[in-house]
Amino acid sequence: MPVYGLIDANSFYCSCQRVFEASIRAVPVVVLSNNDGCAIARTKEAKRLGIKMGEAWHLVRRRPELKGVRWYSSNYPLYADMSRRMYQVLESRVPRVEPYSIDEMFLDLSGLPYDLPTFCRQLRHEVRAVAKIPTCIGWGPTKTIAKLANGIAKDRPELDGVCDLDREADRQAVYRELPIGEVWGIGRRIAERLQRAGIQTIADFVAMDSRAARDMLTVVGARVQSELRGQSCLPLSEVAAPRKGLACTRTFGRLVDNWTDLREAVSHYATTAAEKLRAEGMTASFLTVFIQTNPHQKDTSWYANQQSCGIEPTCDTLVLITEALRLLRKIWKPGYRYFKAGVMLDGLCPAGLQAGLFQTRDPVKSSRLMDALDAVNGRYGRGTLRPLSTGLDRTWRARQSLLSPAYTTRLEDIMEVKAW
Amino acid sequence: MSGAYAGDRTTGFASPASDSTEGPIDLSAALDLQRPNRYPVRVVGDALAARGILHGDILIVDTAARPQSGCVVVARWQDQTIVCEITRQGGGWWLRSGKGQDAQMHRLDPAHDSEVWAVVAALVRTQV
């Protein structure tokens, strides 16, 4: 019988901030989305103050009752590195680990010669001690059950961060209590459809005829049902599937109404997308550029457009900028205040796989130039050497007014400790 | 760079060392920086000068190591993160300041805002 576990960090981004600042260990902490827009992570103290997920910072920041809250811009280099530490701790103790998201990992706990509750408590302690991140763990015979158990471990403080749903009898008790909407893979719409058919709890759903479940919810819903019944349908995947496409899209730090700024931003996004492409050793053969005004701003006229084209497979920053700007020129209309733009790359293939029959550019020259570019930026920091078309002042860049140091990835930013 | 010369691929006489190149020393490996329990931190102040730890030094600290009496640790003390000596006395653990004879002591108590964060494992000084 397989046993799957799911370990999930509590308020992960906030917990990462707390690792490096002793003074915020007990105060409410909130991390904001890109551009310091809205709350995307909250500690329990912040939740208790009534700060909602997605709450706009500029609307609530001056509320008197939120005076003691510490707000942070999202610091992704830090979160990625702390996620790496969490993964490594788990990987040294568990045979197989799947990094499902930046803050949750599936564990293969099948056939381990330990008492699982004791073992999982130790895992939590070790992640807490080494990566400094508080977590919860749930486990059971399928991934869907592990995910459910994890949610229960998080919601019920008396369980002390662990929840065991490996035994059928324990599951039955839980299934009778919990609404179907709590299950991983059952979205709000599906939950509503099930409720209209009289299915309220997980127990109701599990007892439903399998064929009826499949007719109503397709094969995806049928799989959720099997998983809840304890038949594992979703295997552990230790590595992410190769990407089919990648994108760099951002909301601007301010509205952009002129060609120069928009051109800079799109060049910058093309540069970032090309860097990602090269980091994965891929080339792209299809390019899309889009721009849009703010859809929520009702008082100004709205415009959005996109253009795509096939290109010779490449990962060359300069080529991608040229092509992206050619597309941008087609969709750019003056007189609008743009809010967001993006560059998307598709048709990804491992670099060097296709020797283009009708190649118009010198691939050796291009790859040498890109190697040099990446080497300089790798050594002296991102963006040290970049095409001038990406701009100098770049006032359109996303706001990060509350950004903390990159404590673990930049030497000039490491945590300071006072000699005593 | 792919064609970097490392003492191996010579153009005239074949290098007798071509099977023996080892590359430069990697300090990040020596300091175990890839491990999840290793964090670099920067020292502020000269209170630990007597132990050879100076202002501006980089300490590599280990969050998986167990502290021994007399070693140097990074600790949380109230709202601060400090680096100091730790010592075991009378059945308890104490943080001891580095000021020789007039050393101050704080009793460690994880329930009251004081705990060991990591044990100092190595020191890097980039300017001597």
Coordinates of C-alpha atoms in Angstrom, one line a residue:
Chain A
M1 CA 0.0 0.0 0.0
P2 CA 1.4 3.4 -0.9
V3 CA 1.5 6.2 1.6
Y4 CA 1.7 9.8 0.4
G5 CA 2.5 12.7 2.6
L6 CA 2.1 16.4 2.0
I7 CA 4.1 19.0 3.9
D8 CA 3.2 22.6 3.5
A9 CA 4.8 25.7 5.0
N10 CA 2.7 28.0 7.1
S11 CA 2.3 31.4 5.6
F12 CA 5.5 30.6 3.6
Y13 CA 6.5 34.1 2.4
C14 CA 5.9 35.6 5.8
S15 CA 7.8 32.8 7.5
C16 CA 10.7 33.5 5.2
Q17 CA 10.7 37.1 6.3
R18 CA 10.7 36.1 9.9
V19 CA 13.7 33.9 9.5
F20 CA 15.9 37.0 9.1
E21 CA 14.2 39.5 11.3
A22 CA 14.0 38.7 15.0
S23 CA 11.8 41.7 15.7
I24 CA 8.8 40.4 13.7
R25 CA 8.5 36.9 15.1
A26 CA 5.3 37.7 17.0
V27 CA 3.9 40.7 15.0
P28 CA 1.4 40.6 12.1
V29 CA 3.3 40.2 8.8
V30 CA 1.9 40.6 5.3
V31 CA 3.7 40.0 2.0
L32 CA 2.4 41.9 -1.1
S33 CA 2.0 40.8 -4.7
N34 CA 4.2 42.1 -7.5
N35 CA 4.0 45.9 -7.7
D36 CA 3.0 46.1 -4.0
G37 CA -0.6 45.6 -5.1
C38 CA -2.4 43.3 -2.7
A39 CA -1.9 40.9 0.2
I40 CA -0.7 37.4 -1.0
A41 CA 0.6 36.0 2.3
R42 CA -0.5 36.7 5.9
T43 CA 0.6 35.4 9.2
K44 CA -2.2 34.2 11.6
E45 CA -1.8 37.5 13.5
A46 CA -2.5 39.4 10.3
K47 CA -5.5 37.2 9.4
R48 CA -6.9 37.8 12.9
L49 CA -6.8 41.6 12.2
G50 CA -9.2 40.9 9.3
I51 CA -6.7 41.4 6.4
K52 CA -8.1 39.3 3.6
M53 CA -6.2 37.5 0.8
G54 CA -6.0 39.9 -2.1
E55 CA -6.8 42.9 -0.1
A56 CA -5.3 46.1 -1.8
W57 CA -2.5 47.6 0.2
H58 CA -3.2 51.2 -0.8
L59 CA -6.7 50.9 0.5
V60 CA -6.0 49.5 4.0
R61 CA -2.5 50.7 4.8
R62 CA -3.6 53.7 6.8
R63 CA -6.3 52.0 8.8
P64 CA -5.5 52.7 12.5
E65 CA -6.0 49.1 13.6
L66 CA -3.3 48.0 11.1
K67 CA -0.7 50.3 12.5
G68 CA 1.4 47.4 13.9
V69 CA 1.4 45.4 10.7
R70 CA 4.7 44.8 8.9
W71 CA 4.2 44.9 5.1
Y72 CA 6.8 43.5 2.6
S73 CA 7.2 43.5 -1.1
S74 CA 7.6 40.0 -2.4
N75 CA 11.2 38.9 -2.4
Y76 CA 11.2 35.9 -4.7
P77 CA 15.0 35.2 -4.7
L78 CA 14.7 34.7 -0.9
Y79 CA 11.6 32.5 -1.1
A80 CA 13.1 30.3 -3.9
D81 CA 16.2 29.8 -1.8
M82 CA 14.3 28.9 1.4
S83 CA 12.1 26.5 -0.7
R84 CA 15.3 24.9 -1.9
R85 CA 16.5 24.4 1.7
M86 CA 13.1 22.9 2.7
Y87 CA 13.3 20.5 -0.2
Q88 CA 16.9 19.4 0.6
V89 CA 16.0 18.7 4.2
L90 CA 13.1 16.5 3.1
E91 CA 15.1 14.8 0.4
S92 CA 17.8 13.7 2.9
R93 CA 15.1 11.9 5.0
V94 CA 12.5 10.7 2.5
P95 CA 13.1 8.4 -0.5
R96 CA 11.2 10.6 -3.0
V97 CA 10.0 14.2 -2.8
E98 CA 7.9 16.1 -5.3
P99 CA 8.2 19.9 -5.1
Y100 CA 4.6 20.6 -6.0
S101 CA 4.7 24.3 -5.4
I102 CA 7.1 26.7 -3.8
D103 CA 5.7 25.9 -0.3
E104 CA 4.3 22.4 -0.5
M105 CA 5.9 19.1 -1.2
F106 CA 4.5 15.6 -1.7
L107 CA 6.4 12.8 0.0
D108 CA 6.6 9.1 -0.8
L109 CA 6.3 7.6 2.7
S110 CA 5.5 4.1 1.4
G111 CA 7.1 1.2 3.2
L112 CA 9.2 3.2 5.6
P113 CA 10.4 1.2 8.6
Y114 CA 9.3 3.9 11.1
D115 CA 6.3 4.8 13.1
L116 CA 4.9 7.4 10.7
P117 CA 3.5 9.9 13.3
T118 CA 6.8 10.0 15.1
F119 CA 8.7 10.2 11.8
C120 CA 6.6 13.1 10.5
R121 CA 6.9 15.0 13.7
Q122 CA 10.7 14.7 13.4
L123 CA 10.5 15.9 9.8
R124 CA 8.6 19.0 10.9
H125 CA 11.1 19.7 13.6
E126 CA 14.0 19.3 11.3
V127 CA 12.6 21.6 8.6
R128 CA 11.9 24.1 11.4
A129 CA 15.4 23.8 12.8
V130 CA 17.4 23.8 9.6
A131 CA 15.3 25.8 7.1
K132 CA 13.6 27.8 10.0
I133 CA 10.2 27.3 8.4
P134 CA 7.1 26.2 10.3
T135 CA 5.0 23.5 8.5
C136 CA 2.2 21.0 8.7
I137 CA 2.1 17.4 7.5
G138 CA -0.8 15.2 6.5
W139 CA -0.6 11.7 5.0
G140 CA -2.7 8.9 3.6
P141 CA -2.9 6.3 0.9
T142 CA -3.3 8.8 -2.0
K143 CA -2.2 12.4 -2.8
T144 CA -5.7 13.7 -2.6
I145 CA -6.1 12.3 0.9
A146 CA -2.7 13.6 1.9
K147 CA -3.7 17.1 0.7
L148 CA -6.9 16.8 2.7
A149 CA -5.0 15.6 5.8
N150 CA -2.6 18.5 5.5
G151 CA -5.5 21.0 5.4
I152 CA -6.9 19.4 8.6
A153 CA -3.4 19.6 10.3
K154 CA -3.4 23.3 9.5
D155 CA -6.9 24.0 10.6
R156 CA -6.9 22.2 13.9
P157 CA -4.2 23.4 16.3
E158 CA -4.8 20.6 18.7
L159 CA -3.3 18.2 16.2
D160 CA 0.1 19.9 16.6
G161 CA 0.8 20.2 12.9
V162 CA 0.3 16.5 11.9
C163 CA -2.7 14.6 10.6
D164 CA -2.8 10.9 9.9
L165 CA -5.6 9.7 7.5
D166 CA -4.0 6.4 6.7
R167 CA -6.7 4.4 8.4
E168 CA -10.1 3.9 6.7
A169 CA -12.0 4.5 10.0
D170 CA -10.3 7.9 10.5
R171 CA -11.1 8.9 7.0
Q172 CA -14.8 8.0 7.4
A173 CA -15.1 10.2 10.4
V174 CA -13.5 13.1 8.6
Y175 CA -15.5 12.6 5.4
R176 CA -18.8 12.9 7.3
E177 CA -17.9 16.2 8.7
L178 CA -16.2 18.0 5.8
P179 CA -18.0 19.7 2.9
I180 CA -17.0 18.4 -0.6
G181 CA -15.6 21.8 -1.5
E182 CA -12.6 21.1 0.8
V183 CA -11.2 18.5 -1.5
W184 CA -8.2 19.2 -3.8
G185 CA -9.4 19.3 -7.4
I186 CA -13.0 20.2 -6.5
G187 CA -13.4 23.8 -7.5
R188 CA -16.2 26.1 -6.4
R189 CA -18.3 25.5 -9.5
I190 CA -18.1 21.7 -9.3
A191 CA -18.9 21.9 -5.6
E192 CA -22.0 24.0 -6.3
R193 CA -23.1 21.5 -9.0
L194 CA -22.6 18.6 -6.5
Q195 CA -24.6 20.5 -3.9
R196 CA -27.5 21.0 -6.2
A197 CA -27.5 17.2 -6.7
G198 CA -27.7 16.7 -3.0
I199 CA -24.0 15.9 -2.4
Q200 CA -22.9 18.0 0.6
T201 CA -20.1 16.2 2.4
I202 CA -17.1 14.2 1.2
A203 CA -18.8 11.1 2.5
D204 CA -21.8 11.8 0.2
F205 CA -19.4 12.1 -2.8
V206 CA -17.5 8.9 -1.9
A207 CA -20.8 7.0 -1.6
M208 CA -22.0 8.3 -5.0
D209 CA -22.2 5.7 -7.9
S210 CA -18.8 5.9 -9.8
R211 CA -20.5 6.0 -13.2
A212 CA -22.8 8.8 -12.0
A213 CA -19.8 10.7 -10.7
R214 CA -18.0 10.3 -14.0
D215 CA -21.0 11.3 -16.1
M216 CA -21.4 14.5 -14.0
L217 CA -17.8 15.5 -13.5
T218 CA -15.9 13.7 -16.3
V219 CA -12.9 11.5 -15.8
V220 CA -11.2 14.2 -13.6
G221 CA -14.0 14.0 -11.1
A222 CA -14.0 10.2 -11.2
R223 CA -10.3 10.2 -10.4
V224 CA -10.9 12.5 -7.4
Q225 CA -13.5 10.0 -6.2
S226 CA -11.2 7.0 -6.6
E227 CA -8.4 8.8 -4.8
L228 CA -10.8 9.7 -1.9
R229 CA -11.7 6.0 -1.7
G230 CA -8.1 5.2 -1.2
Q231 CA -7.1 4.1 -4.7
S232 CA -4.1 6.0 -5.8
C233 CA -4.4 7.4 -9.3
L234 CA -1.9 10.3 -9.2
P235 CA 1.7 9.2 -9.0
L236 CA 4.5 11.2 -7.5
S237 CA 6.5 13.2 -10.1
E238 CA 9.9 14.2 -8.9
V239 CA 10.7 16.5 -11.7
A240 CA 8.5 19.1 -13.4
A241 CA 7.4 18.3 -16.9
P242 CA 9.4 20.1 -19.6
R243 CA 7.8 23.4 -20.3
K244 CA 5.8 24.0 -23.5
G245 CA 6.0 27.7 -23.2
L246 CA 7.2 30.5 -21.0
A247 CA 6.2 34.0 -20.4
C248 CA 7.3 37.3 -18.9
T249 CA 4.4 39.5 -18.2
R250 CA 4.2 42.3 -15.6
T251 CA 2.0 45.1 -14.4
F252 CA 3.8 48.5 -14.7
G253 CA 4.7 50.5 -11.6
R254 CA 2.7 53.4 -13.1
L255 CA 0.5 53.8 -16.2
V256 CA 2.5 54.1 -19.3
D257 CA 1.2 56.3 -22.1
N258 CA 4.2 56.8 -24.5
W259 CA 6.0 54.6 -27.0
T260 CA 9.4 55.0 -25.5
D261 CA 8.5 53.5 -22.1
L262 CA 6.4 50.8 -23.6
R263 CA 9.2 49.9 -26.0
E264 CA 11.6 49.7 -23.1
A265 CA 9.3 47.5 -21.0
V266 CA 8.7 45.0 -23.9
S267 CA 12.4 44.9 -24.6
H268 CA 13.0 44.2 -20.9
Y269 CA 10.4 41.4 -20.8
A270 CA 11.9 39.9 -24.0
T271 CA 15.3 40.0 -22.3
T272 CA 14.0 38.2 -19.2
A273 CA 12.2 35.6 -21.3
A274 CA 15.3 34.9 -23.3
E275 CA 17.3 34.5 -20.1
K276 CA 14.9 31.9 -18.8
L277 CA 15.0 30.2 -22.2
R278 CA 18.7 29.9 -22.1
A279 CA 18.8 28.8 -18.5
E280 CA 16.7 25.8 -19.5
G281 CA 18.7 25.2 -22.7
M282 CA 15.8 25.8 -25.0
T283 CA 14.9 27.8 -28.1
A284 CA 11.5 29.2 -29.0
S285 CA 9.9 29.2 -32.4
F286 CA 6.7 31.2 -31.7
L287 CA 6.4 34.6 -30.1
T288 CA 3.5 36.6 -28.7
V289 CA 3.4 40.2 -27.5
F290 CA 0.4 41.7 -25.7
I291 CA -0.5 45.1 -24.2
Q292 CA -3.5 46.2 -22.2
T293 CA -5.0 49.1 -20.3
N294 CA -6.4 48.6 -16.8
P295 CA -9.6 46.6 -17.1
H296 CA -10.8 47.7 -13.7
Q297 CA -10.5 51.4 -14.4
K298 CA -13.9 52.3 -15.7
D299 CA -13.4 56.0 -16.3
T300 CA -10.8 55.7 -19.1
S301 CA -11.1 54.0 -22.5
W302 CA -10.1 50.4 -22.6
Y303 CA -7.8 48.7 -25.1
A304 CA -6.1 45.4 -25.3
N305 CA -4.4 43.6 -28.2
Q306 CA -1.9 40.9 -29.0
Q307 CA 0.1 39.7 -32.0
S308 CA 2.0 36.5 -32.6
C309 CA 4.3 35.2 -35.2
G310 CA 6.5 32.2 -35.9
I311 CA 10.2 32.8 -35.8
E312 CA 13.4 31.0 -36.6
P313 CA 14.1 28.9 -33.4
T314 CA 16.3 31.0 -31.2
C315 CA 17.2 32.0 -27.7
D316 CA 19.1 35.1 -28.7
T317 CA 18.0 38.2 -26.7
L318 CA 18.7 40.6 -29.5
V319 CA 16.7 38.6 -32.0
L320 CA 13.8 38.2 -29.6
I321 CA 13.8 42.0 -28.8
T322 CA 13.8 42.8 -32.5
E323 CA 10.9 40.5 -33.2
A324 CA 9.0 41.5 -30.2
L325 CA 9.2 45.2 -31.0
R326 CA 8.1 44.5 -34.6
L327 CA 4.9 42.9 -33.1
L328 CA 4.5 45.7 -30.6
R329 CA 4.6 48.4 -33.3
K330 CA 1.6 46.7 -34.9
I331 CA -0.6 46.7 -31.8
W332 CA 0.5 50.0 -30.2
K333 CA -2.0 52.7 -30.3
P334 CA -1.3 56.2 -28.9
G335 CA -3.7 57.9 -26.6
Y336 CA -4.1 55.0 -24.1
R337 CA -2.7 54.6 -20.7
Y338 CA -1.2 51.0 -20.6
F339 CA -1.2 49.0 -17.4
K340 CA 0.4 45.7 -18.4
A341 CA 2.4 44.1 -21.1
G342 CA 4.0 40.8 -21.8
V343 CA 6.1 38.6 -24.0
M344 CA 5.3 34.9 -24.4
L345 CA 7.4 32.2 -26.0
D346 CA 6.1 28.9 -27.3
G347 CA 7.2 26.1 -29.5
L348 CA 10.1 25.4 -27.2
C349 CA 12.7 22.9 -28.3
P350 CA 16.1 21.9 -26.7
A351 CA 18.7 24.2 -28.2
G352 CA 20.9 22.7 -30.9
L353 CA 18.4 20.0 -31.8
Q354 CA 17.2 21.5 -35.0
A355 CA 19.9 22.6 -37.5
G356 CA 17.7 25.0 -39.4
L357 CA 17.6 24.3 -43.1
F358 CA 17.1 27.9 -44.0
Q359 CA 19.0 29.5 -41.2
T360 CA 19.6 33.2 -41.8
R361 CA 21.7 34.0 -38.7
D362 CA 25.0 32.6 -37.6
P363 CA 24.2 30.3 -34.6
V364 CA 27.8 30.2 -33.4
K365 CA 28.2 33.9 -33.2
S366 CA 24.9 34.3 -31.5
S367 CA 25.6 31.6 -28.9
R368 CA 29.0 33.1 -28.1
L369 CA 27.5 36.5 -27.6
M370 CA 24.8 35.1 -25.3
D371 CA 27.3 33.0 -23.4
A372 CA 29.3 36.2 -22.8
L373 CA 26.2 38.1 -21.7
D374 CA 25.1 35.4 -19.3
A375 CA 28.6 35.1 -17.9
V376 CA 28.9 38.8 -17.1
N377 CA 25.5 38.9 -15.5
G378 CA 26.1 35.6 -13.7
R379 CA 29.2 37.1 -12.1
Y380 CA 28.2 40.7 -11.5
G381 CA 24.5 40.4 -11.0
R382 CA 21.4 40.3 -13.1
G383 CA 21.0 43.2 -15.6
T384 CA 24.6 44.4 -15.3
L385 CA 25.0 44.1 -19.1
R386 CA 21.9 44.6 -21.1
P387 CA 20.6 46.0 -24.4
L388 CA 20.2 49.7 -24.3
S389 CA 16.6 49.3 -25.6
T390 CA 15.6 48.0 -22.2
G391 CA 16.1 51.6 -20.9
L392 CA 18.2 53.3 -18.3
D393 CA 15.9 54.9 -15.7
R394 CA 13.0 52.5 -16.3
T395 CA 10.5 54.4 -14.3
W396 CA 7.8 52.0 -15.5
R397 CA 9.2 49.2 -13.4
A398 CA 7.1 47.5 -10.8
R399 CA 7.1 49.1 -7.4
Q400 CA 9.0 47.2 -4.7
S401 CA 9.0 49.9 -2.1
L402 CA 9.1 47.5 0.9
L403 CA 11.7 45.0 -0.4
S404 CA 13.8 43.2 2.1
P405 CA 17.4 42.1 1.3
A406 CA 18.2 39.0 -0.7
Y407 CA 19.5 37.5 2.6
T408 CA 20.7 34.2 1.3
T409 CA 21.6 34.8 -2.4
R410 CA 23.6 38.1 -2.4
L411 CA 26.7 38.5 -0.4
E412 CA 26.1 42.3 0.1
D413 CA 22.7 41.4 1.5
I414 CA 23.4 38.7 4.1
M415 CA 21.9 39.0 7.6
E416 CA 23.8 41.1 10.1
V417 CA 24.5 39.8 13.5
K418 CA 25.7 42.0 16.4
A419 CA 28.8 40.8 18.2
W420 CA 28.0 40.7 21.9
Chain B
M1 CA 33.2 29.4 -21.7
S2 CA 33.4 26.1 -23.6
G3 CA 37.0 26.4 -24.9
A4 CA 38.6 27.7 -21.7
Y5 CA 42.2 26.6 -21.5
A6 CA 43.0 24.7 -18.3
G7 CA 46.5 23.4 -18.9
D8 CA 45.3 20.5 -21.0
R9 CA 44.5 21.3 -24.6
T10 CA 47.7 22.7 -26.1
T11 CA 48.2 23.4 -29.8
G12 CA 51.8 22.2 -30.3
F13 CA 53.2 19.6 -27.9
A14 CA 50.5 17.6 -26.3
S15 CA 50.1 18.6 -22.6
P16 CA 51.4 15.8 -20.4
A17 CA 48.8 17.1 -17.8
S18 CA 45.8 16.7 -20.1
D19 CA 44.3 13.9 -18.0
S20 CA 45.2 15.6 -14.7
T21 CA 43.5 18.9 -14.7
E22 CA 41.5 19.6 -11.5
G23 CA 40.3 23.2 -11.9
P24 CA 40.5 25.9 -9.3
I25 CA 39.6 25.3 -5.7
D26 CA 35.9 25.8 -4.9
L27 CA 35.5 27.6 -1.6
S28 CA 31.8 27.3 -1.6
A29 CA 32.3 23.5 -1.6
A30 CA 34.9 23.7 1.2
L31 CA 32.4 25.8 3.2
D32 CA 29.5 23.5 2.4
L33 CA 27.4 26.4 1.1
Q34 CA 25.1 24.1 -0.9
R35 CA 23.8 22.4 2.1
P36 CA 20.4 23.6 3.5
N37 CA 21.8 24.1 7.0
R38 CA 24.5 26.6 6.0
Y39 CA 23.9 30.4 6.0
P40 CA 26.4 33.2 5.6
V41 CA 26.0 36.1 8.0
R42 CA 27.9 39.4 8.6
V43 CA 29.4 40.4 11.9
V44 CA 28.7 43.9 13.2
G45 CA 31.0 45.1 16.1
D46 CA 34.2 44.0 17.7
A47 CA 33.0 42.4 20.9
L48 CA 34.3 39.0 19.9
A49 CA 37.8 40.3 18.8
A50 CA 39.4 38.2 21.5
R51 CA 38.0 35.1 19.7
G52 CA 39.4 36.4 16.4
I53 CA 36.0 37.5 15.1
L54 CA 36.1 41.1 13.8
H55 CA 33.6 43.6 12.5
G56 CA 32.8 42.9 8.9
D57 CA 33.8 39.2 9.0
I58 CA 31.5 36.7 7.2
L59 CA 30.6 33.8 9.4
I60 CA 29.3 30.6 7.9
V61 CA 26.8 29.3 10.4
D62 CA 25.2 25.9 10.7
T63 CA 21.6 25.4 11.7
A64 CA 21.8 21.6 12.1
A65 CA 24.8 21.5 14.4
R66 CA 24.4 21.1 18.2
P67 CA 26.1 23.7 20.3
Q68 CA 28.9 22.7 22.6
S69 CA 29.7 24.6 25.8
G70 CA 32.3 27.3 24.9
C71 CA 31.5 27.6 21.2
V72 CA 30.3 30.6 19.3
V73 CA 26.7 30.8 18.2
V74 CA 24.2 33.0 16.5
A75 CA 21.3 33.5 18.9
R76 CA 18.0 35.3 19.1
W77 CA 17.9 37.5 22.1
Q78 CA 14.6 39.4 22.5
D79 CA 14.3 41.4 19.3
Q80 CA 17.9 41.0 18.2
T81 CA 20.1 38.5 16.4
I82 CA 23.5 38.4 18.1
V83 CA 26.7 36.4 17.9
C84 CA 28.3 35.4 21.2
E85 CA 29.7 32.5 23.2
I86 CA 27.5 29.8 24.7
T87 CA 28.2 28.0 27.9
R88 CA 26.7 25.4 30.1
Q89 CA 26.5 26.1 33.8
G90 CA 24.4 24.7 36.6
G91 CA 22.2 22.6 34.4
G92 CA 21.3 25.4 32.0
W93 CA 22.6 27.1 28.8
W94 CA 23.8 30.7 29.0
L95 CA 24.8 33.2 26.4
R96 CA 28.0 34.9 27.4
S97 CA 29.2 38.3 26.1
G98 CA 32.7 38.5 24.8
K99 CA 34.0 41.1 27.2
G100 CA 36.5 39.0 29.2
Q101 CA 36.3 39.5 33.0
D102 CA 33.1 41.6 33.0
A103 CA 31.3 39.1 30.8
Q104 CA 27.5 39.4 31.1
M105 CA 25.3 36.3 31.0
H106 CA 21.8 35.7 29.7
R107 CA 20.0 32.5 30.4
L108 CA 18.7 30.8 27.3
D109 CA 15.0 30.1 27.3
P110 CA 13.3 29.3 24.0
A111 CA 9.9 29.9 25.6
H112 CA 11.0 33.5 26.3
D113 CA 12.5 34.9 23.1
S114 CA 16.0 33.5 23.4
E115 CA 17.2 30.5 21.5
V116 CA 20.2 29.4 19.5
W117 CA 19.7 30.1 15.8
A118 CA 22.9 28.4 14.5
V119 CA 26.4 27.4 15.5
V120 CA 29.3 29.3 13.9
A121 CA 31.2 26.8 11.7
A122 CA 33.6 28.9 9.7
L123 CA 34.9 32.4 9.1
V124 CA 35.6 34.2 5.9
R125 CA 37.5 37.5 5.8
T126 CA 37.7 39.1 2.3
Q127 CA 40.0 41.9 3.3
V128 CA 43.0 41.4 5.5

